[in-house]
Short mmCIF file of C-alpha atoms in Angstrom, two decimals:
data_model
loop_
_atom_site.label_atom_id
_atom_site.label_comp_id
_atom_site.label_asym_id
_atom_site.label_seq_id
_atom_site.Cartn_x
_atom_site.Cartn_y
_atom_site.Cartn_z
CA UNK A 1 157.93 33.44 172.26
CA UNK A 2 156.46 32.33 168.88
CA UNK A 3 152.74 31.35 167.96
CA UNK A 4 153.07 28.34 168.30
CA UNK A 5 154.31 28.38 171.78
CA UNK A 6 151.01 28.35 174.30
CA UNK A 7 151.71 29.32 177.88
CA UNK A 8 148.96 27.78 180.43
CA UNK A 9 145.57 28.87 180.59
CA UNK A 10 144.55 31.22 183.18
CA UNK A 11 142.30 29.52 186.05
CA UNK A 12 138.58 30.73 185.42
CA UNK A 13 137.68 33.07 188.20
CA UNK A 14 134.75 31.88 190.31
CA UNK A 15 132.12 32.87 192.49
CA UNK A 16 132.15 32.77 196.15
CA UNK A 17 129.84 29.78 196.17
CA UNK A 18 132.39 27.98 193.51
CA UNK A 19 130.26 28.41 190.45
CA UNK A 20 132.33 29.83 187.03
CA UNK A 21 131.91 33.84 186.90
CA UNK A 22 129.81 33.83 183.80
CA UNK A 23 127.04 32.63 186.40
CA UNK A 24 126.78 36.60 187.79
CA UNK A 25 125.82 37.99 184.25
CA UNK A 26 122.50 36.58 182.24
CA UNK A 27 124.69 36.26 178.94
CA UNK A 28 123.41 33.88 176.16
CA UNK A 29 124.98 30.81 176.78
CA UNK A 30 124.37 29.87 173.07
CA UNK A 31 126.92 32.91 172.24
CA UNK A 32 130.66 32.94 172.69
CA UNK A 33 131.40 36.42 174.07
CA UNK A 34 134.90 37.61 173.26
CA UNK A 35 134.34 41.10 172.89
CA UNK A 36 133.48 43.14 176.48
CA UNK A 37 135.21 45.87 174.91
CA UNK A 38 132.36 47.22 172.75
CA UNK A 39 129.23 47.37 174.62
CA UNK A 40 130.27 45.96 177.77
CA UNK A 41 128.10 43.10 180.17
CA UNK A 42 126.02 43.66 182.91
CA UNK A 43 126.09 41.87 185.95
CA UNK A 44 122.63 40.32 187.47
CA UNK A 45 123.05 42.43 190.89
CA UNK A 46 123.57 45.89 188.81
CA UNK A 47 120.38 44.92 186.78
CA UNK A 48 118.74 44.13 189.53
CA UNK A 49 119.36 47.40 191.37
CA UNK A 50 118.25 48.99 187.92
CA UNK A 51 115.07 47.28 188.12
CA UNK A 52 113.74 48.45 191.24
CA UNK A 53 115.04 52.05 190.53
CA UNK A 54 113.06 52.41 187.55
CA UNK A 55 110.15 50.62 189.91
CA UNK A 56 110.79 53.39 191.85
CA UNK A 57 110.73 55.98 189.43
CA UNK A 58 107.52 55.02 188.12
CA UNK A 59 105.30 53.99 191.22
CA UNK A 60 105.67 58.20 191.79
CA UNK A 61 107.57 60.24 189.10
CA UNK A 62 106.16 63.66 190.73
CA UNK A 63 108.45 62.39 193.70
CA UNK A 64 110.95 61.12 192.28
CA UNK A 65 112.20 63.55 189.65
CA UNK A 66 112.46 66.76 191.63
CA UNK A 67 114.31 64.76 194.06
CA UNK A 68 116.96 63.17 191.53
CA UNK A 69 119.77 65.81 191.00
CA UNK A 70 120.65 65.26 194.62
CA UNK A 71 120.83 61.51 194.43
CA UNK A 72 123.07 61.89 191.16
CA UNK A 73 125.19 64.12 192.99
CA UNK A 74 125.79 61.22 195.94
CA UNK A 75 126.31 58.97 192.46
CA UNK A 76 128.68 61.20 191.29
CA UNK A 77 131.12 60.90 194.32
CA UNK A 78 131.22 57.35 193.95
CA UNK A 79 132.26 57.12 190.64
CA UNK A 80 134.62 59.76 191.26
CA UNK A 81 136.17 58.13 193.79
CA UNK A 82 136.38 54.68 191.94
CA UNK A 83 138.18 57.14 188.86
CA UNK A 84 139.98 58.52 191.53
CA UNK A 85 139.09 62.52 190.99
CA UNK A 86 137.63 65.02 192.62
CA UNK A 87 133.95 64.77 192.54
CA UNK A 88 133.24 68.94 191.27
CA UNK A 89 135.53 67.49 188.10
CA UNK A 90 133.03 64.99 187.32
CA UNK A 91 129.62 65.23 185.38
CA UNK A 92 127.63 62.00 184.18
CA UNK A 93 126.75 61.97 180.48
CA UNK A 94 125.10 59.18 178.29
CA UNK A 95 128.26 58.11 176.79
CA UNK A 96 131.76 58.71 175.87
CA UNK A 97 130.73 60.37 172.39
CA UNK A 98 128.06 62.27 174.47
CA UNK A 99 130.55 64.01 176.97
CA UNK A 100 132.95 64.76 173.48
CA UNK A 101 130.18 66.67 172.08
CA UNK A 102 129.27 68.51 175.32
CA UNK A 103 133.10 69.17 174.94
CA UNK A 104 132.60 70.34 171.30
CA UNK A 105 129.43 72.59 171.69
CA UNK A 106 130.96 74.65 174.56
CA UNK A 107 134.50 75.80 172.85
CA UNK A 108 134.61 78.66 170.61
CA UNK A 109 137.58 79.63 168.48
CA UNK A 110 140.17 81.88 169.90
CA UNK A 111 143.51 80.71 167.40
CA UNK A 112 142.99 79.44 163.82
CA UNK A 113 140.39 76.99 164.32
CA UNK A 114 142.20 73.97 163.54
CA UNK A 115 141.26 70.63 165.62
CA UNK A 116 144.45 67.91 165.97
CA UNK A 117 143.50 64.37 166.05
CA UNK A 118 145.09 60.41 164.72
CA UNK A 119 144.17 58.09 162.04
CA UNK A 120 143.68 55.79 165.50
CA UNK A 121 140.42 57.90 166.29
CA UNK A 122 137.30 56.72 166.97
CA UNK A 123 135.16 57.30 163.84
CA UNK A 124 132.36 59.57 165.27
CA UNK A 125 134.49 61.49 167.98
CA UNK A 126 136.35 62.54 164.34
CA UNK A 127 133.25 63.51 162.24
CA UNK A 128 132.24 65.62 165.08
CA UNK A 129 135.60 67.35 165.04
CA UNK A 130 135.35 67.80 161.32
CA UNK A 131 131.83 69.17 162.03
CA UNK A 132 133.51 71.93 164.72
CA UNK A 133 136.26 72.44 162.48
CA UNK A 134 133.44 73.71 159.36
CA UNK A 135 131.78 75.57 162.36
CA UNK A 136 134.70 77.78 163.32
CA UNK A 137 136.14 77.97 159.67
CA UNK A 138 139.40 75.96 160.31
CA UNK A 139 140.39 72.16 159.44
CA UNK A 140 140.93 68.96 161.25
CA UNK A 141 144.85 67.73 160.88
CA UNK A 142 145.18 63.87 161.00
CA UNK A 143 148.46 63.18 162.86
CA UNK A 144 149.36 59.54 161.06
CA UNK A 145 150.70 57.44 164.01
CA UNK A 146 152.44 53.41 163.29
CA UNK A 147 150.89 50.73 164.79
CA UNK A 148 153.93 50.12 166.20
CA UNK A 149 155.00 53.34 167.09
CA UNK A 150 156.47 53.35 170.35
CA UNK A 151 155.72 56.23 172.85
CA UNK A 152 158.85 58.79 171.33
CA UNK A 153 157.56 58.19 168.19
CA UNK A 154 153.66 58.42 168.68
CA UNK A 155 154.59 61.86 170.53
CA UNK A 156 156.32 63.36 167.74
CA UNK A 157 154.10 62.70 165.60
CA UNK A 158 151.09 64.29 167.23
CA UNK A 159 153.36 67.45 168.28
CA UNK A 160 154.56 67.70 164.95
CA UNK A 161 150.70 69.16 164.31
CA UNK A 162 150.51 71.26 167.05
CA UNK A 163 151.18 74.91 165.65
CA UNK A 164 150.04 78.73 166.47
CA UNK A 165 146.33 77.95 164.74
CA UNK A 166 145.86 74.84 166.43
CA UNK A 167 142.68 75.04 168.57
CA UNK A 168 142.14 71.52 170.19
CA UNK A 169 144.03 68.32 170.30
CA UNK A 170 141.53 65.31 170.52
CA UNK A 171 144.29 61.99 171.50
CA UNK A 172 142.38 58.75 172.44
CA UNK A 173 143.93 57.46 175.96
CA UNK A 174 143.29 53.75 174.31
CA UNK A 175 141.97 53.50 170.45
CA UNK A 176 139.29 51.13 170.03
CA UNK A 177 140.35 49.96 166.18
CA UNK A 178 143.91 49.26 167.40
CA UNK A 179 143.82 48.64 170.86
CA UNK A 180 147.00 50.69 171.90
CA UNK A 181 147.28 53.80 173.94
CA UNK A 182 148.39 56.78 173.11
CA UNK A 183 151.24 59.16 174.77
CA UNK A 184 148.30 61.15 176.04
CA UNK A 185 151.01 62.11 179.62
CA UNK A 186 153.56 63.67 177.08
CA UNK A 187 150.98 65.53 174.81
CA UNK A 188 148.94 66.80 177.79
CA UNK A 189 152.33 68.24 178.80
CA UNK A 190 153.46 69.73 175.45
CA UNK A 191 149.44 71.20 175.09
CA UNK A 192 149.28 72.72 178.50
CA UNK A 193 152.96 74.74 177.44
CA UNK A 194 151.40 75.97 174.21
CA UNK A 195 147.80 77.02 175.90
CA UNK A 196 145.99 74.47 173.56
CA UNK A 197 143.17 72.72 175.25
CA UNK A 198 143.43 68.45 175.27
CA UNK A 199 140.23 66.32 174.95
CA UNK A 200 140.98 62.90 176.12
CA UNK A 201 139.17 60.16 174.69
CA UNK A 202 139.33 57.53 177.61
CA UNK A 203 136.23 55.97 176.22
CA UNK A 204 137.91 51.71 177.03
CA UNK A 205 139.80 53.08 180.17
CA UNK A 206 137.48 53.09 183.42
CA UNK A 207 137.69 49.61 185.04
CA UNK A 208 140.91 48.68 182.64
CA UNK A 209 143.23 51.22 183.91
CA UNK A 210 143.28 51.47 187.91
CA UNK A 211 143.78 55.83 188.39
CA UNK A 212 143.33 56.90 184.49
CA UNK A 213 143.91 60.38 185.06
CA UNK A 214 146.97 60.27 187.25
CA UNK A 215 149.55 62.43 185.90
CA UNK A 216 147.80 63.22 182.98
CA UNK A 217 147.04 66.82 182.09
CA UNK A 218 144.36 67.20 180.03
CA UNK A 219 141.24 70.30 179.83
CA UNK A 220 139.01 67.24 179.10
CA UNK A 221 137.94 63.52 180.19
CA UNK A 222 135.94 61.27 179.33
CA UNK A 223 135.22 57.35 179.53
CA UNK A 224 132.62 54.63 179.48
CA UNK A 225 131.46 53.31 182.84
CA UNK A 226 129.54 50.58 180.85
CA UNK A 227 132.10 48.72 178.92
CA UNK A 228 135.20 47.49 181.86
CA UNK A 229 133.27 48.47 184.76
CA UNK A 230 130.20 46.56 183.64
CA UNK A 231 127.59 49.81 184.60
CA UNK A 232 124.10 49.64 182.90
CA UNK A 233 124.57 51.42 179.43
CA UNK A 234 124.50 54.45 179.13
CA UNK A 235 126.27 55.55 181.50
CA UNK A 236 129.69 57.93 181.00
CA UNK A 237 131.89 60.19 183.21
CA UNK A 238 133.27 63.72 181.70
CA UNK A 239 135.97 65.29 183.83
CA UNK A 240 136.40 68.99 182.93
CA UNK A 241 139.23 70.68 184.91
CA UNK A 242 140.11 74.52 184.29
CA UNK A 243 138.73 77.46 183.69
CA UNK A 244 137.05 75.90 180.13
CA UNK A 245 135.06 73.85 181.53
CA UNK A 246 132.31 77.01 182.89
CA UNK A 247 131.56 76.85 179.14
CA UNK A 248 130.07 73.06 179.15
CA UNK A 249 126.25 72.68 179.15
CA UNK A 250 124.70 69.45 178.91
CA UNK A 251 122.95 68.75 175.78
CA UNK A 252 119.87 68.97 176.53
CA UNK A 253 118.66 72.42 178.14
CA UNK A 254 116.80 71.69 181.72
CA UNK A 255 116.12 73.83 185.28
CA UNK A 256 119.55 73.11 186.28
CA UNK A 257 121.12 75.25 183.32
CA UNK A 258 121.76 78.44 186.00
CA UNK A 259 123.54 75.89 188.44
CA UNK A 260 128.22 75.72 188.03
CA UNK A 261 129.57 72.76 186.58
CA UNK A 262 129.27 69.72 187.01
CA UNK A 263 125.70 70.53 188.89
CA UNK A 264 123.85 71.65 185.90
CA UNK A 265 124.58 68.20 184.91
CA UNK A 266 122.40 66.22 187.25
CA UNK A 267 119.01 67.90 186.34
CA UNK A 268 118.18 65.90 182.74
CA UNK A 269 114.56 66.54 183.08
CA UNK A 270 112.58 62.83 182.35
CA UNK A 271 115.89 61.30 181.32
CA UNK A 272 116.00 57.84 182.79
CA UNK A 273 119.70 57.63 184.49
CA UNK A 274 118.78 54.95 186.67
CA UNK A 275 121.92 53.38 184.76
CA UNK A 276 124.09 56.25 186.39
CA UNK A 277 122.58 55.01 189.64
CA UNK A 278 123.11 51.89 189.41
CA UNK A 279 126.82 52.11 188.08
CA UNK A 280 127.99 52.07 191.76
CA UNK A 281 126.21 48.45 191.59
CA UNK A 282 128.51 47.04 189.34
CA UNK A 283 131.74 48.41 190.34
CA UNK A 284 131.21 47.55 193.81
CA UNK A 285 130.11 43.88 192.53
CA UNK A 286 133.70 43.26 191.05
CA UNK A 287 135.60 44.48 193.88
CA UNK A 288 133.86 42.60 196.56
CA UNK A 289 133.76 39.40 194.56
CA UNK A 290 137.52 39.71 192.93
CA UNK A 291 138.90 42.82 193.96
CA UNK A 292 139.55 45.03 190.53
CA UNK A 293 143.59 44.74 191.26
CA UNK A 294 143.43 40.58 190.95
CA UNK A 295 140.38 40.77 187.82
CA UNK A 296 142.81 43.18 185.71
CA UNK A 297 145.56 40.80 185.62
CA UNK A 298 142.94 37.84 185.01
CA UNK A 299 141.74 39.84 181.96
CA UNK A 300 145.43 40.58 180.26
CA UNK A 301 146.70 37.07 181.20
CA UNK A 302 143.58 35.78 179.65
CA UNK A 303 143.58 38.33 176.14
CA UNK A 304 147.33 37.21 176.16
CA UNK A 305 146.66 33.31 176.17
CA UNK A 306 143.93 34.37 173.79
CA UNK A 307 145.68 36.22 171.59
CA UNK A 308 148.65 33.18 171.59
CA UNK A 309 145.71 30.13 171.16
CA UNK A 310 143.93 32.28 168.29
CA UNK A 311 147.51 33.48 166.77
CA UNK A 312 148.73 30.45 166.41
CA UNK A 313 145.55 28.90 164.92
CA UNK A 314 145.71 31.75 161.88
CA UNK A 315 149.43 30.67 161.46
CA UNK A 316 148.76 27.04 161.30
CA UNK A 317 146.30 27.86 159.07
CA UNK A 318 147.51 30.06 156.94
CA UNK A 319 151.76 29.31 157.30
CA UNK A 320 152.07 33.34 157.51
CA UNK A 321 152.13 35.20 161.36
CA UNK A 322 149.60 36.77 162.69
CA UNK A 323 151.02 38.31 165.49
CA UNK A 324 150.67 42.23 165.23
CA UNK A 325 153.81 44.83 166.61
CA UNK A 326 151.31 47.11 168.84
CA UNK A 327 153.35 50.10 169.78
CA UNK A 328 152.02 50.75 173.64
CA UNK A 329 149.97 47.78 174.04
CA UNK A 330 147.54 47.75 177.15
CA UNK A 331 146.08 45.18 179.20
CA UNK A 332 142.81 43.05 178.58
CA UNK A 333 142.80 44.09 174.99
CA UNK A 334 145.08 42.13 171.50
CA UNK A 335 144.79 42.14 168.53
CA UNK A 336 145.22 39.03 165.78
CA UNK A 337 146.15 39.86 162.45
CA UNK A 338 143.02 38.30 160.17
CA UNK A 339 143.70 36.59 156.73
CA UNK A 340 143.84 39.18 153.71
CA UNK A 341 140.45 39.12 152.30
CA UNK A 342 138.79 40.11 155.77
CA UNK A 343 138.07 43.26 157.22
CA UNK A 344 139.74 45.42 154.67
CA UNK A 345 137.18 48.69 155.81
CA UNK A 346 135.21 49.63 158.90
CA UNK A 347 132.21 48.63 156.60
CA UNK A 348 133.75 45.09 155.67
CA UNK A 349 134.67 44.31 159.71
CA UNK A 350 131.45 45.58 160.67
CA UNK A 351 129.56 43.20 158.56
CA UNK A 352 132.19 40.16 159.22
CA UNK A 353 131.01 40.87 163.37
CA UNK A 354 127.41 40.46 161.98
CA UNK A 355 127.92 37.24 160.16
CA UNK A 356 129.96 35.49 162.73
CA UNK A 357 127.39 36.67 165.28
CA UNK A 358 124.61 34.46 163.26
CA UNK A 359 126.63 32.15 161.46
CA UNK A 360 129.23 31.11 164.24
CA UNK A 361 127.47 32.20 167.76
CA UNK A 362 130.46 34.31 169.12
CA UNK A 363 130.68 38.30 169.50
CA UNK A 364 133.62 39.22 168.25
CA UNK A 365 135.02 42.77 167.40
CA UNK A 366 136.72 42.78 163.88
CA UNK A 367 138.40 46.25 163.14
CA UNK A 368 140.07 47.53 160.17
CA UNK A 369 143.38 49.58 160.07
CA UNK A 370 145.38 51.04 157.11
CA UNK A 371 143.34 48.57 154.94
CA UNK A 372 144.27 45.37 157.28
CA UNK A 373 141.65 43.82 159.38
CA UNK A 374 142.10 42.38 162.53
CA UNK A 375 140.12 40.49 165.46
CA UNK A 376 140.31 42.43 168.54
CA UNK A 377 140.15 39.93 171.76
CA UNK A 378 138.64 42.07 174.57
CA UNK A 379 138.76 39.83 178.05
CA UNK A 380 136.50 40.23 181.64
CA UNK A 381 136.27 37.96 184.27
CA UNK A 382 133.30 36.01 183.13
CA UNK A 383 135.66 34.98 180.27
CA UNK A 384 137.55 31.34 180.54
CA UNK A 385 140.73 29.62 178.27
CA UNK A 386 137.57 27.82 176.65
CA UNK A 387 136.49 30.22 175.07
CA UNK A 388 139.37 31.42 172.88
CA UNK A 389 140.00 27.74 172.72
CA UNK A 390 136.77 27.33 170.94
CA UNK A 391 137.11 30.10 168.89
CA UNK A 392 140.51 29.09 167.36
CA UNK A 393 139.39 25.40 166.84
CA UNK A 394 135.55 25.70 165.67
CA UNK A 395 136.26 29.49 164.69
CA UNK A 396 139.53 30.10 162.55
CA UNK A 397 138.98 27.52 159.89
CA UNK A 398 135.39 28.96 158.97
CA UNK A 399 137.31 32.46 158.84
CA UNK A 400 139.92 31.43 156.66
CA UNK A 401 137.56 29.81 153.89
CA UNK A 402 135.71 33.35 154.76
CA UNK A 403 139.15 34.97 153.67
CA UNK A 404 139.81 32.67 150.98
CA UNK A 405 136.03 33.22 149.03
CA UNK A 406 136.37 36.80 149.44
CA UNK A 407 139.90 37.01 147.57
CA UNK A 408 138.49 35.22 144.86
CA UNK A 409 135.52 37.32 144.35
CA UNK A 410 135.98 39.25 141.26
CA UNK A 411 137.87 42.46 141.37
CA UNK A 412 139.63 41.34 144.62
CA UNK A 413 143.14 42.77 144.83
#
């Protein structure tokens, strides 16, 4: 199919009492949202159930904090069962990055000390290898991994780093920059056969991805409960199977230090996780109102219209394709190849997000890879046709006259 070819809008997903979706989340109206992947929306009824929590927690604190580790624990075998695990796999952690540096701070070296991750990596999951790797004397090797790579060719190229020093692999299951997933099955495989521990960076996958850890073998887990499955922020699973995962201690020291994993994570001292406690809130809320099954393939048919309506847009605009080769592509999430002149660097997309925030009223993620910048669509159910329909009309030009200022600045290549 090419750009310019638009297959039919997905129907907007409603509410039982017929109003649009976008009615069950207290989103700006003024704002276009187009990017759920980064921090995630909450819906009213999880906020809600926050509320009176933290209502709760302060009409008696005395009460209510000696009592909490047992109500995480009944948390915790929710969310396990929504990630389908076993619940003793599963500890609740602040975020993503949180539960990789609980990972971090309980290894020690045993080979060479050298840490394996991709150029697809999230940014501070790889400084805090780095930061391990100066710790225990060894280096962090970057396997360099296509955009379109397909899964044979991802593999080899993070094997080809594995060797007798190698320590750690750290793989992301998806990569937020570039939107793809990695072969994390295969290397899981090939890690567990050379006794090198795997840290999976699942950080985009609970909510996206129905049973993420199925067939994967990995030491280590973790993802964000806040961004697909719409949980308060804040609020992150870590799933630590083996014998490693005795050495994990929650960052911050508290009474339940002497309990076994994952207990010793439900005792925070006067850490508000009403978030965690709430998380069953959300999820719940999607599969009553939807079911997750039918707003999964809402999301990807809706990033794929909006990655066709956008596309096509840039082309017409432009007269050169913006339609990007993603090696293992996966569902809710595209990416659109921006003009040159945007989004060159992380620092250069970050600050394009910030001006089309104020200047054009839609969140947008804009990502940078191998000096190319793209816009990465991210799609939930609150999320209509409209949207990516205003975005390429009102939207595109602006960005191209963007593009088109910034290659004349002086000393633009």
């Amino acid at each position: 199919m090419s750009e310019t070819e638009v297959t039919t809008a997905p129907r907007p997903l409603l509410l039982a009492d017929g109003r649009p979706a976008a009615g069950a989340w207290s989103l700006d109206p003024a704002m276009k949202h187009l990017n759920h992947g980064s921090f995630g929306a909450v819906p009213l009824v999880a906020q809600e159930r926050q509320s009176r929590l933290r209502a709760e927690m302060d009409r008696s604190p005395v009460v209510w904090f000696p009592a909490l580790p047992h109500r995480i624990a009944a948390t915790r075998v929710e969310l396990a069962a929504f990630l389908r695990v076993a619940p003793d796999d599963l500890a609740l952690v602040p975020n993503a990055s949180a539960g990789v540096s609980v990972v971090y701070g309980g290894l020690s070296r045993r080979r060479g000390g050298e840490i394996v991750v991709t150029d697809h990596g999230y940014g501070a999951v790889t400084m805090g290898a780095e930061r391990l790797a100066r710790r225990w004397g060894g280096r962090v090797r970057t396997a360099r991994v296509p955009l379109d790579a397909d899964e044979e060719q991802a593999y080899e190229a993070v094997a080809a780093e594995l060797g007798e020093a190698t320590d750690l692999v750290v793989l992301d299951h998806i990569t937020s920059a570039t939107a793809r997933r990695m072969p994390v099955e295969r290397i899981g495989a090939e890690a567990r056969r050379l006794g090198i521990p795997l840290l999976v960076d699942g950080a985009h996958v609970p909510g996206l991805i129905a049973a993420p850890l199925d067939g994967l073998t990995c030491d280590f887990w973790v993802g964000n409960l806040h961004k697909w499955g719409c949980a308060p922020r804040g609020t992150a699973a870590l799933v630590a199977r083996g014998a490693l995962r005795e050495q994990l201690y929650p960052l911050i020291d508290s009474w339940g230090a002497a309990d076994p994993y994952p207990d010793r994570f439900d005792q925070q001292g006067t850490v508000d996780v009403t978030g965690c406690l709430a998380a069953p809130t959300a999820l719940d809320f999607i599969e009553r109102t939807w079911g997750w099954n039918t707003a999964r393939r809402y999301m990807d048919d809706l990033a794929g219209y909006g990655e066709r309506v956008v596309g096509a847009a840039f082309a017409e605009l432009t007269g050169v394709s913006s339609a990007v080769d993603v090696g293992m592509p996966v569902p809710g999430m595209r990416l659109v190849r921006l003009p040159a002149g945007l989004a060159g660097s992380r620092v250069e997309a970050d600050a394009l997000r910030d001006r089309a925030a104020r200047e054009l009223g839609v969140e947008t993620a804009f990502t940078s890879f191998g000096g190319v910048g793209y816009l990465r669509l991210s799609a939930h159910v609150y999320n209509t046709a409209a949207d990516y329909e205003y975005f390429a009309e009102a939207c595109v030009p602006v960005l191209g006259e963007w593009a088109r200022e910034a290659r004349e600045q002086p000393g633009a290549s």
